[in-house]
Short mmCIF file of C-alpha atoms in Angstrom, two decimals:
data_model
loop_
_atom_site.label_atom_id
_atom_site.label_comp_id
_atom_site.label_asym_id
_atom_site.label_seq_id
_atom_site.Cartn_x
_atom_site.Cartn_y
_atom_site.Cartn_z
CA MET A 1 0.00 0.00 0.00
CA THR A 2 2.81 2.32 0.93
CA ASN A 3 4.57 1.60 -2.38
CA LYS A 4 1.40 2.38 -4.30
CA LYS A 5 1.10 5.73 -2.52
CA GLU A 6 4.75 6.52 -3.20
CA ASN A 7 4.33 5.58 -6.84
CA LEU A 8 1.25 7.77 -7.05
CA ARG A 9 3.15 10.68 -5.49
CA LEU A 10 5.99 10.10 -7.95
CA LEU A 11 3.60 10.14 -10.92
CA ILE A 12 1.96 13.31 -9.66
CA SER A 13 5.36 14.94 -9.13
CA LEU A 14 6.48 13.95 -12.61
CA GLY A 15 3.24 15.28 -14.06
CA ILE A 16 3.65 18.60 -12.30
CA ALA A 17 7.28 18.79 -13.43
CA GLY A 18 6.20 18.03 -16.99
CA VAL A 19 3.61 20.78 -16.89
CA MET A 20 6.20 23.23 -15.51
CA VAL A 21 8.72 22.29 -18.18
CA GLY A 22 6.05 22.65 -20.83
CA ALA A 23 5.08 26.07 -19.46
CA ILE A 24 8.72 27.19 -19.42
CA LEU A 25 9.21 26.03 -23.00
CA TRP A 26 6.02 27.85 -24.03
CA LEU A 27 7.21 31.04 -22.39
CA ILE A 28 10.60 30.74 -24.09
CA SER A 29 8.92 30.31 -27.45
CA LYS A 30 6.75 33.38 -26.84
CA VAL A 31 9.75 35.49 -25.81
CA SER A 32 11.67 34.26 -28.84
CA SER A 33 8.83 35.12 -31.20
CA THR A 34 8.55 38.55 -29.59
CA ILE A 35 12.25 39.17 -30.13
CA VAL A 36 11.96 38.17 -33.78
CA THR A 37 8.91 40.37 -34.22
CA THR A 38 10.52 43.46 -32.74
CA SER A 39 13.56 43.06 -34.95
CA ASN A 40 11.31 43.36 -38.00
CA PRO A 41 11.57 46.98 -39.21
CA THR A 42 8.03 46.90 -40.53
CA GLN A 43 6.59 46.64 -37.02
CA THR A 44 6.11 49.55 -34.60
CA SER A 45 5.48 47.91 -31.24
CA SER A 46 8.73 48.60 -29.40
CA SER A 47 11.20 51.40 -28.86
CA PHE A 48 13.82 49.41 -30.74
CA THR A 49 11.46 49.06 -33.67
CA ASN A 50 10.55 52.73 -33.62
CA ARG A 51 14.21 53.60 -33.96
CA SER A 52 14.56 51.24 -36.91
CA SER A 53 11.42 52.51 -38.62
CA LEU A 54 12.63 56.11 -38.70
CA MET A 55 14.56 55.31 -41.88
CA ASN A 56 12.66 53.45 -44.57
CA LEU A 57 13.59 52.28 -48.07
CA GLY A 58 10.24 50.77 -48.99
CA THR A 59 8.88 48.47 -46.29
CA ARG A 60 6.20 50.78 -44.85
CA ILE A 61 3.62 53.21 -46.20
CA LEU A 62 4.32 56.54 -44.52
CA VAL A 63 2.08 58.81 -46.62
CA LYS A 64 -1.22 57.27 -45.54
CA VAL A 65 -3.36 59.31 -47.95
CA GLN A 66 -1.50 57.67 -50.84
CA THR A 67 -2.49 54.06 -50.19
CA SER A 68 -3.67 51.46 -52.68
CA PRO A 69 -3.90 47.64 -52.71
CA GLU A 70 -0.99 47.49 -55.17
CA LYS A 71 1.15 49.71 -52.96
CA ILE A 72 0.33 47.60 -49.90
CA ASP A 73 1.39 44.50 -51.81
CA GLY A 74 4.54 46.31 -52.95
CA VAL A 75 5.78 47.21 -49.47
CA LYS A 76 5.00 43.68 -48.27
CA ALA A 77 7.05 42.21 -51.13
CA PHE A 78 9.86 44.68 -50.39
CA ALA A 79 9.88 43.63 -46.74
CA ASP A 80 10.00 39.98 -47.83
CA LYS A 81 12.93 40.79 -50.16
CA ASP A 82 10.84 39.76 -53.16
CA PHE A 83 12.05 42.75 -55.14
CA SER A 84 10.78 41.63 -58.55
CA THR A 85 7.24 41.52 -57.19
CA ALA A 86 7.79 44.83 -55.42
CA VAL A 87 8.81 46.46 -58.71
CA LYS A 88 5.70 45.12 -60.43
CA LYS A 89 3.33 46.17 -57.65
CA PHE A 90 4.79 49.67 -57.30
CA THR A 91 4.60 50.08 -61.08
CA ASP A 92 0.94 49.04 -61.05
CA SER A 93 0.22 51.45 -58.20
CA LEU A 94 1.74 54.37 -60.11
CA LYS A 95 -0.38 53.58 -63.16
CA ASN A 96 -3.48 54.13 -61.04
CA ASN A 97 -2.05 57.02 -59.01
CA PRO A 98 0.86 58.74 -60.80
CA ASN A 99 0.87 61.64 -58.31
CA ASP A 100 2.37 59.54 -55.48
CA PRO A 101 6.05 60.41 -54.88
CA GLU A 102 6.56 57.87 -52.09
CA THR A 103 5.71 55.01 -54.45
CA LEU A 104 8.08 56.32 -57.14
CA ILE A 105 10.93 56.43 -54.60
CA TYR A 106 10.11 52.90 -53.43
CA LEU A 107 9.97 51.71 -57.05
CA ASN A 108 13.43 53.07 -57.79
CA ASN A 109 14.79 51.54 -54.57
CA ALA A 110 13.20 48.18 -55.43
CA LYS A 111 14.82 48.24 -58.88
CA ILE A 112 18.22 48.81 -57.28
CA ALA A 113 17.70 45.86 -54.92
CA ARG A 114 16.30 43.61 -57.66
CA ASP A 115 19.25 44.29 -59.97
CA ASN A 116 21.76 44.18 -57.11
CA SER A 117 23.09 47.52 -58.38
CA SER A 118 25.82 49.52 -56.72
CA ALA A 119 24.20 52.46 -55.00
CA ILE A 120 24.81 55.72 -53.17
CA LYS A 121 22.40 56.39 -50.31
CA VAL A 122 20.90 59.82 -49.57
CA ALA A 123 18.13 60.58 -47.04
CA ILE A 124 15.09 62.79 -47.34
CA VAL A 125 13.81 64.08 -43.99
CA ALA A 126 10.08 64.42 -44.62
CA PRO A 127 7.68 65.89 -42.00
CA ILE A 128 4.98 63.37 -42.92
CA SER A 129 3.32 63.10 -39.51
CA PHE A 130 3.53 66.84 -38.77
CA ASP A 131 2.78 68.42 -42.17
CA PRO A 132 1.79 65.80 -44.77
CA SER A 133 1.06 68.35 -47.52
CA LEU A 134 4.53 69.88 -47.23
CA ALA A 135 6.06 66.41 -47.03
CA GLU A 136 4.45 65.32 -50.30
CA GLU A 137 5.56 68.50 -52.06
CA ILE A 138 9.16 67.90 -50.96
CA LEU A 139 9.01 64.18 -51.78
CA ARG A 140 7.91 64.97 -55.35
CA GLY A 141 11.02 67.04 -55.98
CA VAL A 142 13.30 64.36 -54.54
CA ALA A 143 11.53 61.55 -56.40
CA GLN A 144 11.76 63.41 -59.70
CA ALA A 145 15.50 64.04 -59.31
CA GLN A 146 16.15 60.42 -58.27
CA ASN A 147 14.12 59.09 -61.17
CA GLU A 148 15.96 61.25 -63.69
CA VAL A 149 19.50 60.47 -62.53
CA ASN A 150 18.86 56.72 -62.27
CA ASN A 151 17.29 56.62 -65.73
CA GLN A 152 20.46 58.30 -66.98
CA GLY A 153 22.69 55.62 -65.46
CA GLY A 154 23.19 56.99 -61.95
CA ILE A 155 26.13 58.82 -60.38
CA ASN A 156 29.34 57.60 -61.96
CA GLY A 157 27.66 54.25 -62.58
CA LYS A 158 26.07 53.99 -59.12
CA LYS A 159 22.32 54.29 -58.71
CA LEU A 160 20.86 56.79 -56.26
CA GLN A 161 19.03 55.13 -53.36
CA ILE A 162 16.68 57.33 -51.31
CA VAL A 163 15.83 56.52 -47.71
CA ILE A 164 12.79 58.38 -46.33
CA ALA A 165 13.43 59.49 -42.75
CA SER A 166 10.27 60.35 -40.86
CA ALA A 167 9.33 60.54 -37.18
CA GLU A 168 5.82 59.83 -35.96
CA ASN A 169 6.14 61.83 -32.75
CA ARG A 170 8.35 64.47 -31.18
CA GLU A 171 10.29 61.93 -29.12
CA ASP A 172 11.35 60.11 -32.28
CA SER A 173 11.98 63.42 -34.02
CA ALA A 174 14.57 64.32 -31.40
CA ARG A 175 16.47 61.10 -32.17
CA LEU A 176 16.23 61.34 -35.93
CA ASP A 177 19.25 63.58 -36.48
CA ASN A 178 21.52 61.25 -34.52
CA GLU A 179 20.35 58.22 -36.45
CA LEU A 180 20.96 59.91 -39.77
CA ALA A 181 24.39 61.13 -38.77
CA GLN A 182 25.45 57.72 -37.43
CA ASP A 183 24.52 55.81 -40.60
CA LYS A 184 27.93 55.62 -42.25
CA ASN A 185 26.40 54.45 -45.53
CA LEU A 186 24.52 57.73 -45.79
CA VAL A 187 26.45 60.45 -47.65
CA ALA A 188 23.97 63.36 -47.49
CA ALA A 189 20.45 64.41 -46.53
CA VAL A 190 17.73 66.72 -47.82
CA GLY A 191 15.37 68.26 -45.25
CA VAL A 192 14.27 71.24 -43.22
CA ARG A 193 16.67 72.49 -40.57
CA ARG A 194 16.96 70.38 -37.49
CA LYS A 195 19.88 70.21 -35.03
CA ALA A 196 22.57 71.87 -37.08
CA GLU A 197 25.39 71.08 -34.67
CA ILE A 198 24.87 67.31 -35.10
CA TYR A 199 25.39 67.49 -38.85
CA LYS A 200 28.51 69.55 -38.36
CA GLU A 201 29.86 67.26 -35.62
CA LYS A 202 29.22 64.05 -37.60
CA GLY A 203 30.18 65.55 -40.96
CA LEU A 204 26.90 64.96 -42.80
CA VAL A 205 25.79 67.43 -45.48
CA LEU A 206 22.20 68.65 -45.10
CA VAL A 207 20.70 70.67 -47.97
CA LEU A 208 17.57 72.64 -47.09
CA PRO A 209 14.86 72.53 -49.79
CA VAL A 210 12.61 75.15 -48.18
CA GLU A 211 13.25 78.16 -46.00
CA LEU A 212 11.52 78.93 -42.71
CA PRO A 213 11.62 82.27 -40.88
CA ASN A 214 13.71 80.86 -38.02
CA GLN A 215 16.27 79.35 -40.40
CA ALA A 216 17.78 82.72 -41.20
CA GLU A 217 20.78 83.56 -39.07
CA ASN A 218 20.51 86.82 -37.12
CA PRO A 219 23.53 88.92 -38.23
CA GLU A 220 23.49 90.85 -34.95
CA LYS A 221 24.17 87.65 -33.00
CA LEU A 222 26.81 86.12 -35.23
CA ASN A 223 29.74 87.82 -33.55
CA ASN A 224 28.52 86.76 -30.11
CA ASN A 225 27.49 83.22 -31.00
CA THR A 226 30.37 80.78 -31.24
CA ILE A 227 28.38 78.02 -32.93
CA ASN A 228 26.93 80.32 -35.57
CA SER A 229 30.27 81.99 -36.22
CA GLN A 230 31.96 78.66 -36.72
CA SER A 231 29.19 77.41 -38.99
CA ASN A 232 29.96 80.26 -41.39
CA SER A 233 33.39 78.76 -42.09
CA SER A 234 33.64 76.84 -45.38
CA THR A 235 35.68 74.14 -43.65
CA SER A 236 33.07 73.44 -40.96
CA ASN A 237 29.73 74.26 -42.57
CA TYR A 238 27.57 71.28 -43.47
CA LEU A 239 24.25 73.09 -43.99
CA PHE A 240 23.41 74.48 -47.42
CA HIS A 241 20.41 76.60 -48.42
CA VAL A 242 19.17 75.89 -51.94
CA ASN A 243 16.95 79.01 -51.82
CA PRO A 244 17.83 82.54 -50.71
CA LEU A 245 17.12 83.10 -47.02
CA TYR A 246 13.55 83.90 -45.99
CA ASP A 247 14.46 87.51 -45.28
CA THR A 248 14.64 88.05 -49.05
CA LEU A 249 11.00 87.01 -49.48
CA VAL A 250 9.85 89.19 -46.61
CA ASP A 251 11.73 92.26 -47.79
CA THR A 252 10.59 92.10 -51.42
CA HIS A 253 6.99 91.43 -50.43
CA SER A 254 6.87 94.07 -47.70
CA ARG A 255 8.16 96.75 -50.07
CA TYR A 256 5.32 95.93 -52.46
CA ILE A 257 2.71 95.82 -49.66
CA ALA A 258 3.78 99.20 -48.30
CA ARG A 259 3.18 100.75 -51.73
CA GLN A 260 -0.35 99.36 -51.87
CA ALA A 261 -1.60 99.75 -48.30
CA ARG A 262 -0.99 102.36 -45.62
CA ASN A 263 -2.43 100.40 -42.69
CA VAL A 264 -1.90 96.65 -42.86
CA ALA A 265 -3.78 94.00 -40.88
CA ILE A 266 -1.79 90.79 -40.33
CA CYS A 267 -3.33 87.39 -39.69
CA GLY A 268 -0.82 84.93 -38.24
CA ASP A 269 -1.15 81.27 -37.38
CA VAL A 270 0.41 81.01 -33.95
CA ARG A 271 -0.16 77.88 -31.88
CA SER A 272 0.49 77.73 -28.16
CA LEU A 273 3.55 75.61 -27.41
CA ARG A 274 4.21 73.50 -24.35
CA ASP A 275 7.62 75.12 -24.02
CA ASN A 276 6.85 78.80 -23.48
CA SER A 277 10.47 79.71 -24.17
CA THR A 278 10.11 78.50 -27.76
CA THR A 279 8.95 80.90 -30.45
CA SER A 280 7.03 79.40 -33.35
CA SER A 281 8.24 80.07 -36.89
CA ASN A 282 4.92 81.73 -37.74
CA GLN A 283 5.27 84.13 -34.83
CA ILE A 284 8.76 84.98 -36.04
CA LEU A 285 7.34 85.57 -39.52
CA VAL A 286 4.71 87.98 -38.18
CA GLU A 287 7.45 89.93 -36.41
CA GLN A 288 9.66 89.98 -39.52
CA TYR A 289 6.85 91.29 -41.70
CA THR A 290 5.83 93.87 -39.10
CA GLN A 291 9.34 95.31 -38.96
CA ALA A 292 9.80 95.25 -42.75
CA ILE A 293 6.44 96.90 -43.50
CA LYS A 294 7.23 99.67 -40.99
CA LYS A 295 10.67 100.07 -42.55
CA TYR A 296 9.00 100.90 -45.87
CA GLY A 297 6.72 103.49 -44.31
CA SER A 298 3.43 101.74 -43.62
CA ASN A 299 1.78 100.75 -40.36
CA VAL A 300 0.63 97.42 -38.91
CA ILE A 301 -2.65 97.68 -37.03
CA SER A 302 -2.99 96.30 -33.51
CA THR A 303 -6.25 94.32 -33.90
CA PRO A 304 -5.19 90.70 -33.23
CA CYS A 305 -5.80 87.94 -35.75
CA ASN A 306 -4.75 84.36 -35.02
CA LEU A 307 -5.87 81.75 -37.55
CA ALA A 308 -4.99 78.98 -35.09
CA ASP A 309 -7.47 80.24 -32.47
CA LYS A 310 -10.49 77.92 -32.50
CA ASN A 311 -12.69 80.85 -31.39
CA PHE A 312 -11.48 83.18 -34.15
CA ASP A 313 -14.31 85.03 -35.94
CA PRO A 314 -13.19 86.20 -39.44
CA ARG A 315 -16.12 88.57 -39.99
CA ALA A 316 -15.76 90.29 -36.64
CA PHE A 317 -12.02 90.71 -37.18
CA VAL A 318 -12.31 92.18 -40.68
CA ASP A 319 -15.10 94.57 -39.73
CA LYS A 320 -13.20 95.81 -36.67
CA ALA A 321 -9.92 96.18 -38.58
CA ILE A 322 -11.53 98.31 -41.28
CA GLU A 323 -13.98 100.33 -39.19
CA THR A 324 -11.87 100.90 -36.07
CA GLU A 325 -8.28 101.02 -37.36
CA ASN A 326 -8.82 101.95 -41.01
CA ALA A 327 -7.07 98.85 -42.36
CA SER A 328 -6.28 99.33 -46.05
CA GLY A 329 -4.77 95.90 -46.74
CA PHE A 330 -4.80 92.37 -45.28
CA LEU A 331 -1.80 90.04 -45.06
CA LEU A 332 -2.60 86.34 -44.46
CA MET A 333 0.04 83.97 -43.03
CA PRO A 334 -1.52 80.53 -42.55
CA SER A 335 0.28 77.27 -42.09
CA ILE A 336 -0.36 74.91 -44.99
CA ARG A 337 -2.95 73.05 -42.92
CA ASN A 338 -4.86 76.29 -42.15
CA ILE A 339 -5.21 77.72 -45.65
CA TYR A 340 -8.94 77.07 -45.27
CA PHE A 341 -9.21 79.54 -42.37
CA ALA A 342 -7.19 82.15 -44.24
CA THR A 343 -9.69 81.78 -47.09
CA LYS A 344 -12.51 82.56 -44.65
CA VAL A 345 -10.83 85.89 -43.86
CA ALA A 346 -10.39 86.56 -47.58
CA GLN A 347 -14.11 85.97 -48.14
CA GLU A 348 -14.88 88.77 -45.68
CA VAL A 349 -12.28 91.10 -47.22
CA LYS A 350 -13.20 90.35 -50.85
CA GLY A 351 -13.54 93.48 -52.93
CA ARG A 352 -13.11 95.79 -49.96
CA LYS A 353 -9.32 95.98 -49.57
CA PRO A 354 -6.16 94.53 -51.23
CA LEU A 355 -5.14 91.02 -50.21
CA PHE A 356 -1.63 89.70 -49.62
CA ALA A 357 -0.34 86.38 -48.32
CA SER A 358 2.86 84.62 -47.29
CA GLU A 359 4.46 82.02 -49.58
CA THR A 360 2.70 79.15 -47.81
CA MET A 361 -0.36 79.96 -49.91
CA TYR A 362 1.56 79.20 -53.11
CA SER A 363 -0.35 75.95 -53.28
CA ALA A 364 -2.87 74.08 -55.40
CA THR A 365 -5.21 74.20 -52.38
CA THR A 366 -5.23 77.98 -52.63
CA LEU A 367 -6.29 77.95 -56.28
CA GLN A 368 -9.25 75.73 -55.44
CA ASN A 369 -10.62 78.80 -53.63
CA GLY A 370 -9.52 81.21 -56.35
CA LYS A 371 -12.85 83.04 -56.59
CA ASP A 372 -12.35 84.30 -53.02
CA LEU A 373 -8.64 85.04 -53.44
CA GLU A 374 -8.48 86.69 -56.85
CA GLY A 375 -5.99 89.57 -56.86
CA MET A 376 -4.03 88.31 -53.85
CA VAL A 377 -0.25 88.88 -54.15
CA LEU A 378 2.36 86.64 -52.55
CA PRO A 379 6.15 86.12 -52.78
CA VAL A 380 7.83 83.02 -54.20
CA TYR A 381 11.32 81.74 -55.00
CA TRP A 382 10.26 79.95 -58.15
CA HIS A 383 7.63 80.25 -60.86
CA ARG A 384 7.41 78.18 -64.02
CA ASP A 385 7.25 81.33 -66.20
CA ALA A 386 10.36 82.93 -64.68
CA ASN A 387 12.54 80.82 -66.96
CA LYS A 388 10.44 79.22 -69.68
CA ASP A 389 13.47 77.52 -71.23
CA ASN A 390 13.99 75.44 -68.07
CA PRO A 391 12.53 71.93 -68.61
CA PHE A 392 11.75 71.24 -64.95
CA ALA A 393 8.14 72.48 -64.91
CA LYS A 394 7.23 70.62 -68.10
CA ASN A 395 8.87 67.41 -66.92
CA ALA A 396 7.19 67.70 -63.52
CA PHE A 397 3.77 68.14 -65.11
CA GLN A 398 4.27 65.06 -67.26
CA LEU A 399 5.50 63.01 -64.30
CA TRP A 400 2.89 64.04 -61.72
CA ASN A 401 -0.05 64.90 -63.98
CA GLY A 402 -0.28 68.32 -62.35
CA GLN A 403 1.49 71.56 -61.58
CA VAL A 404 4.07 71.76 -58.81
CA ASN A 405 5.13 74.67 -56.62
CA GLN A 406 8.35 76.14 -55.29
CA ARG A 407 8.67 73.60 -52.47
CA THR A 408 8.86 70.80 -55.03
CA ALA A 409 11.29 72.85 -57.11
CA GLY A 410 13.43 73.51 -54.03
CA ALA A 411 13.56 69.81 -53.10
CA TYR A 412 14.47 68.94 -56.69
CA ASP A 413 17.31 71.49 -56.63
CA ALA A 414 18.52 70.32 -53.22
CA LEU A 415 19.02 66.81 -54.56
CA GLN A 416 20.43 68.12 -57.86
CA ALA A 417 23.12 69.98 -55.89
CA ILE A 418 23.94 66.79 -53.96
CA ILE A 419 24.04 64.74 -57.17
CA ALA A 420 26.38 67.21 -58.86
CA GLY A 421 28.64 67.23 -55.78
CA LEU A 422 28.72 63.43 -55.52
CA LYS A 423 29.83 63.17 -59.14
CA GLN A 424 33.03 64.93 -58.05
CA ASP A 425 33.46 63.21 -54.67
CA SER A 426 31.14 60.58 -53.18
CA THR A 427 32.42 60.77 -49.58
CA ARG A 428 30.83 62.84 -46.85
CA GLU A 429 33.87 65.03 -46.37
CA GLY A 430 34.48 65.34 -50.11
CA LEU A 431 30.89 66.39 -50.80
CA GLN A 432 31.15 69.13 -48.20
CA ARG A 433 34.34 70.46 -49.80
CA VAL A 434 32.79 70.40 -53.28
CA LEU A 435 29.63 72.29 -52.28
CA SER A 436 31.67 74.84 -50.29
CA ASN A 437 33.96 75.56 -53.22
CA PRO A 438 33.06 78.99 -54.70
CA ASN A 439 33.67 77.51 -58.16
CA PHE A 440 30.96 74.88 -57.70
CA SER A 441 27.75 75.39 -59.67
CA THR A 442 25.02 73.29 -61.21
CA SER A 443 21.76 73.95 -63.02
CA GLY A 444 18.40 73.32 -61.38
CA ALA A 445 14.73 74.23 -61.49
CA THR A 446 15.45 77.61 -59.91
CA GLY A 447 18.40 78.39 -62.20
CA MET A 448 22.10 78.21 -61.51
CA ILE A 449 22.84 76.86 -58.02
CA GLN A 450 25.94 78.15 -56.24
CA PHE A 451 26.64 78.46 -52.53
CA SER A 452 28.61 80.96 -50.50
CA PRO A 453 31.27 79.49 -48.16
CA SER A 454 28.67 79.75 -45.35
CA GLY A 455 26.19 77.65 -47.33
CA GLU A 456 23.81 80.42 -48.38
CA ARG A 457 22.52 81.07 -51.88
CA GLN A 458 22.18 84.53 -53.29
CA GLY A 459 19.07 85.41 -55.28
CA GLU A 460 15.87 87.41 -55.51
CA ALA A 461 12.25 86.77 -54.65
CA LEU A 462 9.44 86.92 -57.19
CA LEU A 463 5.88 88.14 -56.76
CA VAL A 464 2.83 86.32 -58.10
CA LYS A 465 -0.83 87.30 -58.27
CA ILE A 466 -3.89 85.07 -58.36
CA GLU A 467 -5.75 85.74 -61.60
CA ARG A 468 -8.66 84.23 -63.46
CA CYS A 469 -7.66 82.12 -66.46
CA GLU A 470 -9.32 80.13 -69.21
CA SER A 471 -8.31 76.51 -69.89
CA CYS A 472 -5.37 76.85 -67.50
CA SER A 473 -3.49 73.77 -66.36
CA SER A 474 -4.58 74.16 -62.71
CA GLY A 475 -8.09 73.05 -63.66
CA THR A 476 -9.59 75.57 -61.21
CA GLY A 477 -10.10 78.56 -63.50
CA TYR A 478 -7.43 80.46 -61.54
CA ASP A 479 -3.66 80.53 -61.57
CA PHE A 480 -0.59 82.28 -60.11
CA ALA A 481 0.54 84.90 -62.62
CA LEU A 482 4.09 86.22 -62.41
CA LEU A 483 4.38 89.95 -61.61
CA ASN A 484 7.23 92.32 -62.18
CA LYS A 485 9.87 91.72 -59.44
CA LYS A 486 9.84 95.39 -58.51
#
């Protein structure tokens, strides 16, 4: 009897041990599968994965508004390293939606991988999560330049591979510069200004395709700012501006505004920031315009106008500005996402006073509301009629089935400058020396590109006016007509 009990206890013990071993093995398998999953760059469930996903060659759809079944299949095939299928799917997607720059970049990258071609890697820092409209405009310029150079055989026989760098939140955004700089296979980047000192420290060229008000250096601070003073040296500067600094736009535009209006009402687009010590670029722009308009002899009225204020009443503002402060002109400065609210102000102003706007309204979205904005004057760096012999605008229209603006032209020129530099020297340090050389020049959408030793580009701003047109390519019945620069 005792032996039977002992045997029973032994069997129970062995059973429990077996269950425990089985549970342990199950847990190990789950942990293992989790590790494998988080190492997949197409997933976004861990901090490690988030870091990996900041730089993408074609395994994820970042521009969510440009999604199709063929594109979904293409990124899946790319992630599975089935590059022949990826090429076919991306090609099919572009047939249905030719205005998708992300897919064109992925297609070119898939061709490089399929053919096992030698490649040079350049990044495009696109603010997809923060400003998708701006991101698409920039991506179109980069995609067009990549497509052209690869169809022509590449850079000294090496194809141009574009990695799209995009952060989904501000925490990732803060890490993005470091990740770009630490990728030794990356020779250059195109993107809006970020942490300039990182690019200088790591020796990575960053070419800026667009200008923002806070990108312009303040000359009064240069002598007292060690970092800025050093960045003006041709041997240490790694930031290059493909357009003249924003001050040029503001000055040219303000001179024109002052001739047309004595008392100017300004509508900004200023959002409250968590860090009160930080000044938004739109607030800086309002201040720059205010100073420039006063410099040319006109006044800026005090009635506040903030397009970002959810309680803002366009009619009440316009009526008060005209009746109380004798406003004789209205200057609209929306962010790209708030062009709609600027249009609401314009509807109230229409026919009563002259309208002006910042360059952010140089957009197809603006022309869709042309009937409310007719006669509005704004400054630009590029217009297709400024140099009709330049093939960029025609080629862009054929590629994208639509007109492009100066942000696309600037991105195209930023990559064209990098391409021209890499043809002379394909190393990071060599590219910096080439672009800093006063003898360097190349042709782009905006004309001849040449940088000062401090990375700036000299040039003038243009003025355009929204006018009614018949059978114009915009398809809206309105277009941006080029005015005399003066």
